[in-house]
Amino acid sequence: MATRIKGRNRRPIDREVVLDMLAQRTPDYSLEQAFYNDQDLFDIDMEGIFSQQWLFAGLTCEIPKKGNYLTLDIGDNGIIIVRGDDDTVYAHHNTCRHRGSKICLEHRGKVAKLVCPYHQWTYNTDGQLIYAGQEMGIDFDKTKFSLKPVHCRTAGGYIYISLASSAPPPIDDFLVDMAHYLEPYDLENAKVAVESVMIEEANWKLVIENNRECYHCDASHPELLGSLLEWDDTHDPRASEEFKALVAEKQLLWHEDNIPYEHKSAYGNRNRIVRMPLKMGVHSMTMDGKVACKKLLGRIKSPDLGSMRILHLPNSWSHALGDHIIAFQVIPLGPQLTKVVTKWLVHKDAAEGVDYDPVNLRKVWDATNDQDRILGENNQLGVNSQAYTPGPYSKTFEFGVINFVDWYAETLQNHLSI
């Protein structure tokens, strides 16, 4: 698989070239070819987007006890996310301050201290160096060699990190919304019942673009459309009167149970939360529309909560149902290679084989993810052709894609203009 495509008149891709391409792009059209397949531009994406923006990193229920950790790689940057001795969630660069060795080698684990396997330099969970051995001499100042921190925030059970070397972009408003909208689910008392990792041979932006529209759903996602109503706003020009009436009916029920449902957006197109009903009579994203887990999450009493859809650019979206939550994470691996991680959350006390069947829990989205993988990979193959030129988005069916591409272009342009 090629990692760089050279067009017939290709110029070297550097910051000034990218700024010029962004300035000249046609609004409401897809991006120039290089944005989807060029190694230089991928490196600029990793520098300007994934090394600056807040990223969905995991869930607090994955590290429920002191010393529990998980690791994450963003490009060349390894990250440790650990529950500290003070119960705070910390994020550190997974790089020893001695000679740079990776410290945590497993994806998940539990430790009393963070110990580098190379020379046993030892750190507290908050990153402070507490042991470096007598070999460093009596004058060695351990306080100068703590693990390098990564910006880390949590809200509603979700963990976000930023690799920005200085102040990261604002996120407080979104975190307030997340805490409010996820309060009914009590995700501190949830667990990841199932997790899948899919490698898609497509650029990360094509993965996100595909997610941001359901123009393709009728022809591609029969399992998903057994439960999903594609509209996520009653102001959608395609929304029928029947749909609007269903939304009004469900909102009355949600209001009575103190379940948040109003549309929330933060920081332009970067973040959004909206609760929309599923099809009439459907309670969950399963093949038969019935709940996948008998034990509902948190304080939820009725499974008829529709789907609360959470978007966080650049790398995640979620569907929060009454009985379980599906959280998606996108990690770029190369210009034409992307990792998509899907996690299914249920109540921590739900018993496998009694309250839920893992196969049934994941069936709809396993099928949908694989269908989207095929669509994304075919999209990538077509984009790589010399015949590719940017094409127009539908302002009604693909407004979510337009929003994403506008956010991406503005964000990268702002970064490169500094």
PDB file of N, CA, C and O in Angstrom, residues 234 244-263 274-277 304:
ATOM      1  N   THR A 234     -34.639  18.216  14.469  1.00  0.00           N
ATOM      2  CA  THR A 234     -35.963  18.428  13.878  1.00  0.00           C
ATOM      3  C   THR A 234     -35.942  19.548  12.841  1.00  0.00           C
ATOM      4  O   THR A 234     -36.899  19.701  12.086  1.00  0.00           O
ATOM      5  N   LYS A 244     -40.982  14.522  13.680  1.00  0.00           N
ATOM      6  CA  LYS A 244     -41.087  15.640  14.613  1.00  0.00           C
ATOM      7  C   LYS A 244     -42.073  15.326  15.739  1.00  0.00           C
ATOM      8  O   LYS A 244     -41.838  15.664  16.906  1.00  0.00           O
ATOM      9  N   ALA A 245     -43.166  14.659  15.391  1.00  0.00           N
ATOM     10  CA  ALA A 245     -44.150  14.287  16.414  1.00  0.00           C
ATOM     11  C   ALA A 245     -43.569  13.246  17.369  1.00  0.00           C
ATOM     12  O   ALA A 245     -43.819  13.300  18.583  1.00  0.00           O
ATOM     13  N   LEU A 246     -42.795  12.304  16.837  1.00  0.00           N
ATOM     14  CA  LEU A 246     -42.160  11.289  17.683  1.00  0.00           C
ATOM     15  C   LEU A 246     -41.166  11.936  18.640  1.00  0.00           C
ATOM     16  O   LEU A 246     -41.119  11.582  19.829  1.00  0.00           O
ATOM     17  N   VAL A 247     -40.378  12.893  18.152  1.00  0.00           N
ATOM     18  CA  VAL A 247     -39.427  13.600  19.002  1.00  0.00           C
ATOM     19  C   VAL A 247     -40.159  14.309  20.139  1.00  0.00           C
ATOM     20  O   VAL A 247     -39.762  14.217  21.314  1.00  0.00           O
ATOM     21  N   ALA A 248     -41.241  14.998  19.818  1.00  0.00           N
ATOM     22  CA  ALA A 248     -41.995  15.728  20.846  1.00  0.00           C
ATOM     23  C   ALA A 248     -42.564  14.768  21.889  1.00  0.00           C
ATOM     24  O   ALA A 248     -42.528  15.042  23.098  1.00  0.00           O
ATOM     25  N   GLU A 249     -43.056  13.620  21.441  1.00  0.00           N
ATOM     26  CA  GLU A 249     -43.615  12.623  22.358  1.00  0.00           C
ATOM     27  C   GLU A 249     -42.544  12.094  23.307  1.00  0.00           C
ATOM     28  O   GLU A 249     -42.767  11.998  24.529  1.00  0.00           O
ATOM     29  N   LYS A 250     -41.389  11.757  22.773  1.00  0.00           N
ATOM     30  CA  LYS A 250     -40.323  11.185  23.606  1.00  0.00           C
ATOM     31  C   LYS A 250     -39.735  12.232  24.546  1.00  0.00           C
ATOM     32  O   LYS A 250     -39.368  11.918  25.684  1.00  0.00           O
ATOM     33  N   GLN A 251     -39.647  13.462  24.088  1.00  0.00           N
ATOM     34  CA  GLN A 251     -39.083  14.499  24.947  1.00  0.00           C
ATOM     35  C   GLN A 251     -39.941  14.730  26.181  1.00  0.00           C
ATOM     36  O   GLN A 251     -39.406  15.029  27.262  1.00  0.00           O
ATOM     37  N   LEU A 252     -41.233  14.582  26.066  1.00  0.00           N
ATOM     38  CA  LEU A 252     -42.103  14.689  27.236  1.00  0.00           C
ATOM     39  C   LEU A 252     -41.777  13.601  28.254  1.00  0.00           C
ATOM     40  O   LEU A 252     -41.705  13.862  29.464  1.00  0.00           O
ATOM     41  N   LEU A 253     -41.550  12.378  27.776  1.00  0.00           N
ATOM     42  CA  LEU A 253     -41.204  11.273  28.670  1.00  0.00           C
ATOM     43  C   LEU A 253     -39.838  11.496  29.311  1.00  0.00           C
ATOM     44  O   LEU A 253     -39.654  11.262  30.507  1.00  0.00           O
ATOM     45  N   TRP A 254     -38.877  11.947  28.517  1.00  0.00           N
ATOM     46  CA  TRP A 254     -37.538  12.185  29.051  1.00  0.00           C
ATOM     47  C   TRP A 254     -37.548  13.304  30.086  1.00  0.00           C
ATOM     48  O   TRP A 254     -36.841  13.233  31.095  1.00  0.00           O
ATOM     49  N   HIS A 255     -38.348  14.318  29.831  1.00  0.00           N
ATOM     50  CA  HIS A 255     -38.442  15.427  30.773  1.00  0.00           C
ATOM     51  C   HIS A 255     -38.978  14.946  32.123  1.00  0.00           C
ATOM     52  O   HIS A 255     -38.481  15.356  33.181  1.00  0.00           O
ATOM     53  N   GLU A 256     -39.963  14.066  32.092  1.00  0.00           N
ATOM     54  CA  GLU A 256     -40.537  13.543  33.328  1.00  0.00           C
ATOM     55  C   GLU A 256     -39.510  12.761  34.141  1.00  0.00           C
ATOM     56  O   GLU A 256     -39.562  12.757  35.380  1.00  0.00           O
ATOM     57  N   ASP A 257     -38.584  12.094  33.472  1.00  0.00           N
ATOM     58  CA  ASP A 257     -37.554  11.298  34.157  1.00  0.00           C
ATOM     59  C   ASP A 257     -36.261  12.081  34.377  1.00  0.00           C
ATOM     60  O   ASP A 257     -35.251  11.498  34.779  1.00  0.00           O
ATOM     61  N   ASN A 258     -36.302  13.389  34.098  1.00  0.00           N
ATOM     62  CA  ASN A 258     -35.124  14.240  34.281  1.00  0.00           C
ATOM     63  C   ASN A 258     -33.933  13.736  33.470  1.00  0.00           C
ATOM     64  O   ASN A 258     -32.803  13.646  33.963  1.00  0.00           O
ATOM     65  N   ILE A 259     -34.197  13.402  32.224  1.00  0.00           N
ATOM     66  CA  ILE A 259     -33.163  12.949  31.281  1.00  0.00           C
ATOM     67  C   ILE A 259     -32.873  14.085  30.300  1.00  0.00           C
ATOM     68  O   ILE A 259     -33.764  14.510  29.562  1.00  0.00           O
ATOM     69  N   PRO A 260     -31.656  14.624  30.276  1.00  0.00           N
ATOM     70  CA  PRO A 260     -31.348  15.735  29.358  1.00  0.00           C
ATOM     71  C   PRO A 260     -31.505  15.314  27.894  1.00  0.00           C
ATOM     72  O   PRO A 260     -31.172  14.183  27.529  1.00  0.00           O
ATOM     73  N   TYR A 261     -31.997  16.221  27.086  1.00  0.00           N
ATOM     74  CA  TYR A 261     -32.214  15.884  25.678  1.00  0.00           C
ATOM     75  C   TYR A 261     -31.984  17.043  24.714  1.00  0.00           C
ATOM     76  O   TYR A 261     -31.898  16.837  23.505  1.00  0.00           O
ATOM     77  N   GLU A 262     -31.901  18.265  25.201  1.00  0.00           N
ATOM     78  CA  GLU A 262     -31.784  19.404  24.298  1.00  0.00           C
ATOM     79  C   GLU A 262     -30.435  19.395  23.582  1.00  0.00           C
ATOM     80  O   GLU A 262     -29.421  18.983  24.124  1.00  0.00           O
ATOM     81  N   HIS A 263     -30.455  19.876  22.354  1.00  0.00           N
ATOM     82  CA  HIS A 263     -29.249  19.935  21.533  1.00  0.00           C
ATOM     83  C   HIS A 263     -28.230  20.898  22.162  1.00  0.00           C
ATOM     84  O   HIS A 263     -28.568  22.019  22.515  1.00  0.00           O
ATOM     85  N   VAL A 274     -26.718  15.502  21.298  1.00  0.00           N
ATOM     86  CA  VAL A 274     -28.139  15.580  21.005  1.00  0.00           C
ATOM     87  C   VAL A 274     -28.766  14.208  21.267  1.00  0.00           C
ATOM     88  O   VAL A 274     -28.158  13.181  20.977  1.00  0.00           O
ATOM     89  N   ARG A 275     -29.956  14.210  21.865  1.00  0.00           N
ATOM     90  CA  ARG A 275     -30.683  12.957  22.071  1.00  0.00           C
ATOM     91  C   ARG A 275     -31.839  12.904  21.072  1.00  0.00           C
ATOM     92  O   ARG A 275     -32.660  13.811  21.011  1.00  0.00           O
ATOM     93  N   MET A 276     -31.863  11.816  20.314  1.00  0.00           N
ATOM     94  CA  MET A 276     -32.916  11.604  19.339  1.00  0.00           C
ATOM     95  C   MET A 276     -33.531  10.220  19.546  1.00  0.00           C
ATOM     96  O   MET A 276     -32.823   9.280  19.956  1.00  0.00           O
ATOM     97  N   PRO A 277     -34.831  10.066  19.285  1.00  0.00           N
ATOM     98  CA  PRO A 277     -35.448   8.751  19.455  1.00  0.00           C
ATOM     99  C   PRO A 277     -34.942   7.748  18.426  1.00  0.00           C
ATOM    100  O   PRO A 277     -34.491   8.128  17.340  1.00  0.00           O
ATOM    101  N   ASP A 304     -36.256   3.331  27.130  1.00  0.00           N
ATOM    102  CA  ASP A 304     -36.730   4.081  25.968  1.00  0.00           C
ATOM    103  C   ASP A 304     -36.134   5.492  25.953  1.00  0.00           C
ATOM    104  O   ASP A 304     -36.848   6.489  26.048  1.00  0.00           O
TER     105      ASP A 304
END
